[in-house]
């Protein structure tokens, strides 16, 4: 049976997509995934490939926990400044960033059922606070690198060493002087504590292809610093962000190697990779680089998804999952997405922060009651408004009208508890040993249900531990929100945890549902239980690839 209005909406959607095809901008070379096998066998239908993801781990000791949450707050605040600095494609420093907005549809693999998964792994010390790490194998031969999962960044980069020149590497101290460690510096130029890490060495990878300034591809990339288009030197970039992270390097095309579910190995060719020759910032030694999943023509997320049905998904484990737990970042149709209570809503591409992806919030409810928040707070057509999903931020940041309404409503259920006022980074804290389940009869506490009502009828309802952070200090729990002075509002990974998220750019839809993230190989589930967004006309696609 055809629902009323569906045929009209379908026609409008078709016209919008055709309009996008006619207006597609310059594009990156796209190559289909290939099997790294002598027989040249095609990838079988239903195969999957995996990138490991593990969650941040909160330390056990009292002082370590205090330092952990202080660092978490500082990281989030600086990161918000970084995201704000990227509005309108400014890149934070005017250093050649020219992100191209686009309506081009991604080229898809011939097999729409193919999907790939990458395992995600977490950082285990204070330098990695609040970060989800993904293990990705780059180069030929393939070597693994631990990269930060970042949905609000389009640049993928790895700490890099070029070929030796008179016993030294360009941009690096000699191995003897550096002891095989990084040469990074802090925000003020002071040395930072260094950890041994893996280096990506282009000279040792047969699949690395350096991009030069004279190539037409270079001028399509973001953050470039080439002197002119006629120069044959390497296509260089400089990305300076205000969370204390700077990366300077050169661009190239590289392959990523992934393991298929049938045991074979597959290569994803034609990926844009930043070979970072210098990093600065207090946390750059905590990982090997960044995996950019944001909106952009150089985005790993956009380009890899274009080979696997135009979609990717991930599931964020709880920070209480333990050091050995892991989940997956998946490219292609993921059977685990489809299940009871799966929700669907439209992806919103923020016009100010062009690398960001979010959704439209119709209402915020506490215990089922809508809060009095002006609708313009979530209107992405207004400057400094709307919502972005950011896996690199921990606490959810809200602009004052939303923050004040949310914290007042939650505090009304906890106000009888003794307040604690000296916890750095948190305004609403309580002398209460919160175990995470939201119900504590001994202290007459029940954390109310917290939900975001989204466009199309989808509802994101989160668990109590995504609303109240337990044991910020021993015996102290705090509301997991912070106030932003400027929008857009940011949904952090604490609120996103224990949900599986899927982004399908070609139709501008995202899907999500609650999931403990323990099993992402669920077979035989039906799409019949998915809450689909009501058929409405879509604007011309705004994602860039």
Coordinates of C-alpha atoms in Angstrom, one line a residue:
X1 CA 0.0 0.0 0.0
X2 CA 1.3 3.4 -0.9
X3 CA 1.1 5.9 2.0
X4 CA -0.6 9.2 1.1
X5 CA 1.8 11.8 -0.1
X6 CA 4.7 9.3 -0.6
X7 CA 4.6 9.4 -4.4
X8 CA 4.8 13.2 -4.4
X9 CA 7.6 13.2 -1.8
X10 CA 9.5 10.6 -3.8
X11 CA 9.3 12.7 -6.9
X12 CA 10.5 15.7 -5.0
X13 CA 13.4 13.7 -3.6
X14 CA 14.3 12.4 -7.1
X15 CA 14.3 15.9 -8.5
X16 CA 16.5 17.0 -5.6
X17 CA 19.0 14.2 -6.2
X18 CA 19.1 14.9 -9.9
X19 CA 19.7 18.6 -9.1
X20 CA 22.6 17.5 -6.9
X21 CA 24.1 15.4 -9.7
X22 CA 24.0 18.3 -12.2
X23 CA 25.7 20.6 -9.7
X24 CA 28.4 18.2 -8.5
X25 CA 31.7 20.0 -7.8
X26 CA 35.2 18.8 -8.6
X27 CA 35.7 15.4 -7.1
X28 CA 38.4 13.2 -5.7
X29 CA 39.4 10.1 -7.6
X30 CA 37.3 7.2 -6.3
X31 CA 38.4 3.6 -6.6
X32 CA 36.4 0.6 -5.5
X33 CA 37.6 -1.7 -2.8
X34 CA 39.8 -4.5 -4.0
X35 CA 40.9 -7.9 -2.6
X36 CA 44.6 -8.1 -1.7
X37 CA 44.8 -11.6 -3.1
X38 CA 46.5 -13.2 -6.1
X39 CA 43.4 -14.6 -7.6
X40 CA 41.7 -11.2 -7.8
X41 CA 38.5 -12.5 -6.3
X42 CA 35.6 -10.1 -5.8
X43 CA 34.3 -9.3 -2.3
X44 CA 31.5 -11.7 -1.5
X45 CA 28.0 -10.3 -0.8
X46 CA 27.5 -9.9 2.9
X47 CA 31.2 -9.7 3.8
X48 CA 32.3 -7.3 6.4
X49 CA 35.6 -5.6 7.5
X50 CA 36.4 -4.4 10.9
X51 CA 38.0 -1.4 12.5
X52 CA 38.3 -1.8 16.3
X53 CA 37.0 0.9 18.7
X54 CA 37.4 0.9 22.4
X55 CA 36.1 3.5 24.9
X56 CA 37.9 6.0 27.2
X57 CA 38.6 4.5 30.6
X58 CA 38.1 6.4 33.8
X59 CA 40.9 5.8 36.4
X60 CA 40.1 4.3 39.8
X61 CA 42.1 6.4 42.2
X62 CA 40.5 9.4 43.8
X63 CA 43.2 11.9 42.8
X64 CA 43.5 10.4 39.3
X65 CA 39.7 10.7 38.9
X66 CA 39.8 14.4 39.9
X67 CA 42.6 15.0 37.3
X68 CA 40.8 13.0 34.7
X69 CA 37.6 15.1 34.9
X70 CA 39.5 18.4 35.1
X71 CA 41.3 17.4 31.9
X72 CA 38.1 16.3 30.3
X73 CA 36.5 19.7 31.0
X74 CA 39.6 21.5 29.7
X75 CA 39.7 19.4 26.5
X76 CA 36.0 20.0 25.8
X77 CA 36.2 23.7 26.3
X78 CA 39.2 24.1 24.0
X79 CA 37.7 21.7 21.5
X80 CA 34.5 23.8 21.4
X81 CA 36.6 26.9 20.6
X82 CA 38.2 24.8 17.8
X83 CA 34.8 23.8 16.4
X84 CA 33.6 27.4 16.6
X85 CA 36.8 28.5 14.7
X86 CA 35.9 26.2 11.8
X87 CA 32.6 27.9 11.1
X88 CA 32.2 28.8 7.5
X89 CA 35.2 26.8 6.6
X90 CA 37.7 29.2 8.3
X91 CA 39.8 26.3 9.6
X92 CA 40.8 28.3 12.6
X93 CA 43.7 30.1 11.0
X94 CA 42.8 31.1 7.5
X95 CA 45.6 28.8 6.4
X96 CA 44.3 27.8 3.0
X97 CA 41.2 26.0 4.0
X98 CA 38.6 26.0 1.3
X99 CA 36.1 23.3 2.1
X100 CA 33.9 22.8 -0.9
X101 CA 30.2 22.5 -0.1
X102 CA 28.7 20.1 -2.5
X103 CA 25.7 18.1 -3.5
X104 CA 27.5 15.3 -5.3
X105 CA 26.2 11.8 -4.8
X106 CA 28.9 9.3 -3.8
X107 CA 29.8 6.6 -6.2
X108 CA 28.7 3.3 -4.8
X109 CA 30.1 -0.2 -5.0
X110 CA 28.2 -2.6 -7.2
X111 CA 27.4 -4.7 -4.2
X112 CA 25.0 -2.7 -2.0
X113 CA 25.1 -5.3 0.8
X114 CA 28.8 -5.0 1.4
X115 CA 30.0 -3.5 4.6
X116 CA 33.3 -3.0 6.4
X117 CA 34.0 -2.6 10.1
X118 CA 36.9 -1.1 11.9
X119 CA 37.7 -2.0 15.5
X120 CA 37.8 1.0 18.0
X121 CA 40.2 1.1 20.9
X122 CA 40.3 3.5 23.8
X123 CA 43.0 5.7 25.4
X124 CA 44.0 4.6 28.9
X125 CA 45.7 7.5 30.5
X126 CA 45.0 11.2 31.3
X127 CA 46.5 12.4 28.0
X128 CA 43.8 10.4 26.2
X129 CA 40.9 11.6 28.3
X130 CA 37.5 11.1 26.7
X131 CA 38.9 9.8 23.4
X132 CA 37.7 6.8 21.4
X133 CA 40.5 5.3 19.4
X134 CA 40.2 3.4 16.1
X135 CA 42.8 0.9 14.9
X136 CA 43.4 1.3 11.1
X137 CA 46.0 -0.3 8.9
X138 CA 47.6 2.0 6.3
X139 CA 50.2 1.5 3.7
X140 CA 51.8 -1.5 1.8
X141 CA 52.9 -3.4 3.7
X142 CA 50.0 -2.5 6.0
X143 CA 50.8 -1.2 9.5
X144 CA 48.3 -0.5 12.3
X145 CA 47.8 3.0 13.7
X146 CA 45.6 4.1 16.7
X147 CA 43.6 7.2 15.5
X148 CA 41.1 9.4 17.4
X149 CA 37.5 8.8 16.2
X150 CA 36.4 12.3 15.2
X151 CA 33.0 13.1 13.6
X152 CA 33.7 16.9 13.7
X153 CA 36.9 16.8 11.7
X154 CA 37.4 16.1 8.0
X155 CA 41.2 15.7 8.0
X156 CA 42.8 12.2 8.6
X157 CA 46.5 12.4 9.5
X158 CA 49.2 10.2 10.9
X159 CA 52.5 11.2 12.5
X160 CA 55.0 10.8 9.7
X161 CA 58.7 10.5 8.9
X162 CA 60.0 11.2 5.5
X163 CA 63.2 9.7 3.9
X164 CA 66.4 10.5 5.7
X165 CA 68.3 13.6 4.6
X166 CA 71.8 13.8 6.0
X167 CA 70.9 11.7 9.0
X168 CA 67.8 13.7 9.8
X169 CA 64.1 13.6 9.0
X170 CA 62.5 16.8 7.8
X171 CA 60.5 18.4 10.6
X172 CA 61.7 15.8 13.2
X173 CA 64.5 15.5 15.6
X174 CA 66.9 12.7 14.8
X175 CA 65.9 9.2 16.1
X176 CA 68.9 9.3 18.5
X177 CA 67.9 12.6 20.0
X178 CA 64.2 11.8 20.1
X179 CA 64.6 8.3 21.3
X180 CA 62.0 7.1 18.8
X181 CA 59.4 9.5 20.4
X182 CA 57.6 12.5 19.1
X183 CA 59.0 16.1 19.0
X184 CA 55.7 17.7 19.8
X185 CA 55.4 20.9 21.9
X186 CA 52.7 22.3 24.1
X187 CA 50.5 25.3 23.4
X188 CA 53.0 27.7 24.8
X189 CA 56.0 26.1 23.0
X190 CA 57.1 24.1 26.0
X191 CA 58.0 20.4 25.6
X192 CA 55.3 18.0 26.6
X193 CA 55.6 14.5 28.0
X194 CA 56.3 12.1 25.2
X195 CA 55.3 8.6 24.6
X196 CA 56.6 6.1 22.1
X197 CA 54.4 5.8 19.1
X198 CA 54.2 4.4 15.6
X199 CA 55.5 6.4 12.6
X200 CA 54.1 6.3 9.2
X201 CA 57.0 6.2 6.7
X202 CA 55.9 7.0 3.1
X203 CA 59.2 5.8 1.6
X204 CA 58.5 2.3 3.0
X205 CA 54.9 2.1 1.5
X206 CA 54.6 1.0 -2.1
X207 CA 51.1 2.3 -2.3
X208 CA 51.8 5.9 -1.1
X209 CA 51.3 8.5 -3.9
X210 CA 52.4 12.0 -3.1
X211 CA 50.2 14.8 -4.3
X212 CA 52.0 17.8 -5.7
X213 CA 50.9 21.5 -5.9
X214 CA 50.8 21.3 -9.7
X215 CA 48.2 18.6 -9.7
X216 CA 44.6 19.7 -10.0
X217 CA 43.7 17.5 -7.1
X218 CA 45.7 19.7 -4.7
X219 CA 43.6 22.7 -5.2
X220 CA 40.4 20.8 -4.2
X221 CA 41.8 19.8 -0.8
X222 CA 41.3 21.6 2.5
X223 CA 43.9 23.5 4.5
X224 CA 46.5 23.7 1.7
X225 CA 49.5 26.0 1.8
X226 CA 51.0 25.6 -1.7
X227 CA 52.8 28.7 -2.9
X228 CA 51.2 28.4 -6.4
X229 CA 49.5 25.9 -8.6
X230 CA 52.5 25.7 -10.9
X231 CA 54.9 24.5 -8.2
X232 CA 55.9 20.9 -8.3
X233 CA 56.6 20.6 -4.6
X234 CA 54.5 18.5 -2.3
X235 CA 50.9 19.6 -1.7
X236 CA 51.3 20.8 1.9
X237 CA 48.7 21.6 4.5
X238 CA 48.5 23.3 7.9
X239 CA 45.6 22.7 10.2
X240 CA 45.6 24.8 13.3
X241 CA 42.9 24.2 15.8
X242 CA 42.2 25.9 19.1
X243 CA 42.2 22.8 21.3
X244 CA 46.0 22.9 21.3
X245 CA 46.4 20.7 18.3
X246 CA 48.4 21.8 15.2
X247 CA 49.4 19.5 12.4
X248 CA 51.6 20.5 9.5
X249 CA 52.4 18.0 6.7
X250 CA 51.9 16.9 3.1
X251 CA 49.0 15.2 1.3
X252 CA 49.1 11.9 -0.4
X253 CA 46.9 9.1 -1.6
X254 CA 47.1 5.8 0.3
X255 CA 45.4 2.5 0.8
X256 CA 43.9 1.2 4.0
X257 CA 43.8 -2.6 4.6
X258 CA 40.9 -4.3 6.4
X259 CA 40.1 -7.8 7.3
X260 CA 36.9 -9.3 5.8
X261 CA 34.6 -11.5 7.8
X262 CA 35.7 -14.5 5.7
X263 CA 39.3 -14.1 6.6
X264 CA 40.5 -12.5 3.4
X265 CA 42.2 -9.0 3.3
X266 CA 40.7 -6.1 1.4
X267 CA 42.4 -2.8 0.4
X268 CA 40.6 0.6 0.2
X269 CA 42.6 2.6 -2.4
X270 CA 42.5 6.3 -3.2
X271 CA 42.1 7.6 0.4
X272 CA 43.5 11.1 1.2
X273 CA 46.0 10.9 4.0
X274 CA 47.9 13.7 5.8
X275 CA 51.5 12.8 6.4
X276 CA 52.0 15.0 9.5
X277 CA 55.6 16.2 9.9
X278 CA 55.0 18.3 12.9
X279 CA 52.3 18.2 15.7
X280 CA 51.8 20.6 18.6
X281 CA 49.5 20.2 21.5
X282 CA 49.2 18.5 24.9
X283 CA 47.5 15.4 23.6
X284 CA 49.1 14.6 20.2
X285 CA 51.4 12.1 21.8
X286 CA 48.5 10.1 23.1
X287 CA 47.7 8.7 19.7
X288 CA 49.1 8.2 16.2
X289 CA 46.8 10.6 14.5
X290 CA 43.1 11.4 13.8
X291 CA 40.5 9.6 11.7
X292 CA 38.3 12.3 10.2
X293 CA 34.6 11.2 9.8
X294 CA 33.2 14.7 9.4
X295 CA 31.7 16.3 6.3
X296 CA 34.3 17.1 3.7
X297 CA 35.8 16.0 0.4
X298 CA 38.9 14.7 2.2
X299 CA 36.9 12.9 5.0
X300 CA 37.8 9.3 5.5
X301 CA 34.2 8.7 6.6
X302 CA 32.7 10.2 3.4
X303 CA 35.2 8.5 1.0
X304 CA 35.2 5.1 2.6
X305 CA 31.4 5.1 2.9
X306 CA 31.2 5.9 -0.8
X307 CA 32.7 2.4 -1.6
X308 CA 30.3 0.6 0.7
X309 CA 26.7 1.6 0.1
X310 CA 27.1 5.3 1.1
X311 CA 26.9 4.7 4.9
X312 CA 28.9 4.1 8.0
X313 CA 28.1 3.3 11.6
X314 CA 29.7 2.9 15.0
X315 CA 28.7 1.9 18.5
X316 CA 30.2 3.7 21.5
X317 CA 30.8 1.5 24.5
X318 CA 30.3 2.9 28.0
X319 CA 33.3 4.2 29.8
X320 CA 32.6 1.6 32.4
X321 CA 33.1 -1.2 29.9
X322 CA 36.7 -2.0 31.0
X323 CA 40.1 -1.8 29.3
X324 CA 39.7 -4.9 27.2
X325 CA 36.3 -4.1 25.7
X326 CA 35.9 -3.0 22.1
X327 CA 33.2 -2.3 19.4
X328 CA 33.4 -1.5 15.7
X329 CA 33.3 1.3 13.2
X330 CA 31.4 -0.2 10.2
X331 CA 31.4 0.9 6.6
X332 CA 28.4 -0.4 4.6
X333 CA 25.0 -1.8 5.6
X334 CA 25.3 -3.0 9.1
X335 CA 22.8 -5.6 10.2
X336 CA 23.3 -4.6 13.9
X337 CA 21.7 -1.2 13.1
X338 CA 18.3 -2.7 12.4
X339 CA 16.4 -3.9 15.5
X340 CA 13.6 -3.1 17.9
X341 CA 13.3 0.6 18.5
X342 CA 15.7 1.7 15.8
X343 CA 15.0 5.4 15.0
X344 CA 15.5 7.4 11.9
X345 CA 15.9 11.1 11.3
X346 CA 17.3 13.5 8.8
X347 CA 21.0 14.5 8.9
X348 CA 21.5 18.2 9.3
X349 CA 24.7 19.7 7.8
X350 CA 25.5 22.8 9.8
X351 CA 25.9 25.8 7.6
X352 CA 28.4 27.5 10.0
X353 CA 30.5 24.5 11.0
X354 CA 30.6 22.8 7.6
X355 CA 32.5 19.7 8.8
X356 CA 29.8 19.0 11.3
X357 CA 26.8 16.7 11.1
X358 CA 23.8 16.8 13.4
X359 CA 20.0 16.5 13.7
X360 CA 17.1 18.8 14.3
X361 CA 15.7 18.8 17.8
X362 CA 12.0 19.5 18.1
X363 CA 11.9 19.3 21.9
X364 CA 13.8 18.3 25.0
X365 CA 11.9 16.4 27.6
X366 CA 12.6 15.5 31.3
X367 CA 10.4 12.8 32.7
X368 CA 8.2 13.2 29.6
X369 CA 7.6 16.9 30.1
X370 CA 8.8 19.3 27.3
X371 CA 11.1 22.0 28.5
X372 CA 10.6 25.7 27.7
X373 CA 13.5 26.2 25.2
X374 CA 13.1 28.7 22.4
X375 CA 12.8 26.8 19.0
X376 CA 15.5 29.1 17.4
X377 CA 18.1 27.4 19.7
X378 CA 17.9 24.3 17.5
X379 CA 17.2 26.1 14.1
X380 CA 20.3 25.3 12.0
X381 CA 19.4 28.0 9.5
X382 CA 20.2 30.6 12.2
X383 CA 23.8 31.5 13.0
X384 CA 25.2 30.0 16.2
X385 CA 22.3 27.6 16.4
X386 CA 21.5 24.0 15.7
X387 CA 23.2 20.8 17.0
X388 CA 26.4 18.9 16.0
X389 CA 27.3 15.3 17.0
X390 CA 30.9 15.2 18.1
X391 CA 32.6 12.0 19.2
X392 CA 35.7 14.0 20.1
X393 CA 33.8 16.0 22.8
X394 CA 32.8 14.3 26.1
X395 CA 30.2 16.4 27.8
X396 CA 27.2 17.7 26.0
X397 CA 27.5 21.4 25.5
X398 CA 24.3 23.6 25.3
X399 CA 23.8 27.3 24.7
X400 CA 22.4 29.2 27.7
X401 CA 18.7 28.9 27.0
X402 CA 18.9 25.2 26.6
X403 CA 21.5 24.6 29.3
X404 CA 19.6 26.6 31.9
X405 CA 16.3 24.8 31.2
X406 CA 17.9 21.3 31.2
X407 CA 19.9 21.8 34.4
X408 CA 17.1 23.4 36.3
X409 CA 14.8 20.5 35.4
X410 CA 17.3 17.8 36.4
X411 CA 18.3 19.7 39.5
X412 CA 14.7 19.7 40.7
X413 CA 15.0 15.9 41.1
X414 CA 18.3 16.1 43.0
X415 CA 18.1 19.4 44.9
X416 CA 17.5 17.6 48.2
X417 CA 21.1 16.2 48.0
X418 CA 24.0 18.2 49.5
X419 CA 25.6 20.3 46.8
X420 CA 29.3 20.2 46.0
X421 CA 30.6 23.5 44.5
X422 CA 34.3 23.1 44.0
X423 CA 34.4 20.5 41.2
X424 CA 36.3 22.1 38.2
X425 CA 34.3 22.0 35.0
X426 CA 30.9 21.2 36.6
X427 CA 28.3 23.5 37.9
X428 CA 25.8 21.0 39.3
X429 CA 27.4 18.4 41.6
X430 CA 26.0 16.4 44.5
X431 CA 27.4 14.5 47.5
X432 CA 25.9 11.3 46.3
X433 CA 27.4 7.9 45.4
X434 CA 25.7 7.2 42.1
X435 CA 26.0 3.7 40.8
X436 CA 24.7 4.5 37.3
X437 CA 21.3 2.9 37.3
X438 CA 19.4 6.1 38.1
X439 CA 17.4 4.7 41.1
X440 CA 18.6 5.0 44.7
X441 CA 15.8 4.4 47.2
X442 CA 18.2 4.9 50.1
X443 CA 18.7 8.6 49.1
X444 CA 15.2 9.1 47.7
X445 CA 16.7 9.7 44.2
X446 CA 15.3 8.7 40.8
X447 CA 17.1 10.3 37.8
X448 CA 14.3 11.3 35.5
X449 CA 14.0 10.1 31.9
X450 CA 15.9 12.5 29.5
X451 CA 15.0 12.5 25.8
X452 CA 15.5 14.6 22.7
X453 CA 12.5 14.6 20.4
X454 CA 13.8 14.8 16.8
X455 CA 12.5 15.7 13.4
X456 CA 10.2 13.0 11.9
X457 CA 9.1 11.6 15.3
X458 CA 12.4 9.9 16.3
X459 CA 13.3 10.0 20.0
X460 CA 16.7 9.8 21.5
X461 CA 16.3 8.6 25.1
X462 CA 19.5 8.1 27.1
X463 CA 20.3 6.2 30.3
X464 CA 20.9 7.9 33.6
X465 CA 24.7 7.7 33.4
X466 CA 24.6 9.8 30.2
X467 CA 22.8 12.5 32.2
X468 CA 24.6 12.3 35.5
X469 CA 28.3 11.4 35.6
X470 CA 29.0 9.1 38.6
X471 CA 32.0 9.3 40.8
X472 CA 33.6 12.5 39.4
X473 CA 35.2 12.4 42.8
X474 CA 34.6 9.7 45.3
X475 CA 31.1 10.1 46.5
X476 CA 30.3 13.0 44.1
X477 CA 28.1 12.9 41.0
X478 CA 27.6 15.8 38.5
X479 CA 25.2 16.7 35.7
X480 CA 26.9 15.8 32.4
X481 CA 26.3 19.1 30.7
X482 CA 28.2 22.3 30.3
X483 CA 27.2 25.8 29.2
X484 CA 28.5 27.2 25.9
X485 CA 28.8 30.9 25.2
X486 CA 28.2 30.3 21.5
X487 CA 26.5 27.7 19.4
X488 CA 26.0 25.3 17.8
X489 CA 25.2 23.0 20.7
X490 CA 27.3 19.9 20.8
X491 CA 26.1 16.4 21.6
X492 CA 29.2 14.7 23.2
X493 CA 30.2 11.0 23.4
X494 CA 28.9 10.7 27.0
X495 CA 25.3 11.2 25.8
X496 CA 26.0 9.1 22.6
X497 CA 27.4 6.1 24.5
X498 CA 25.7 2.7 24.4
X499 CA 23.9 3.6 21.2
X500 CA 24.7 2.4 17.7
X501 CA 24.7 5.2 15.1
X502 CA 24.5 5.0 11.3
X503 CA 24.9 7.8 8.8
X504 CA 23.7 7.4 5.2
X505 CA 24.8 10.5 3.3
X506 CA 23.2 9.7 0.0
X507 CA 19.7 10.0 1.4
X508 CA 20.7 12.4 4.3
X509 CA 19.5 10.1 7.0
X510 CA 20.9 8.9 10.3
X511 CA 19.6 5.9 12.4
X512 CA 20.3 5.0 16.0
X513 CA 19.1 2.7 18.7
X514 CA 20.2 1.6 22.2
X515 CA 22.8 -1.0 22.1
X516 CA 25.4 -2.3 24.6
X517 CA 27.8 -2.6 21.6
X518 CA 28.9 -6.1 22.6
X519 CA 27.7 -7.9 19.4
X520 CA 27.7 -6.2 16.0
X521 CA 27.2 -9.3 13.9
X522 CA 23.5 -9.7 14.4
X523 CA 22.0 -11.6 11.5
X524 CA 18.5 -11.9 10.3
X525 CA 17.0 -8.7 11.9
X526 CA 14.3 -7.0 10.0
X527 CA 14.0 -3.4 9.0
X528 CA 10.3 -3.6 9.8
X529 CA 10.9 -2.3 13.3
X530 CA 12.7 0.8 12.2
X531 CA 11.0 4.1 13.0
X532 CA 11.2 5.8 9.6
X533 CA 11.1 9.5 9.2
X534 CA 7.9 10.8 7.7
X535 CA 8.2 11.3 3.9
X536 CA 9.0 15.0 3.4
X537 CA 10.8 16.9 0.6
X538 CA 14.6 16.8 1.1
X539 CA 16.7 19.8 0.1
X540 CA 19.5 19.3 -2.4
X541 CA 22.1 17.1 -0.7
X542 CA 24.8 19.2 1.0
X543 CA 27.3 16.6 1.9
X544 CA 30.5 17.0 -0.1
X545 CA 31.2 13.5 -1.5

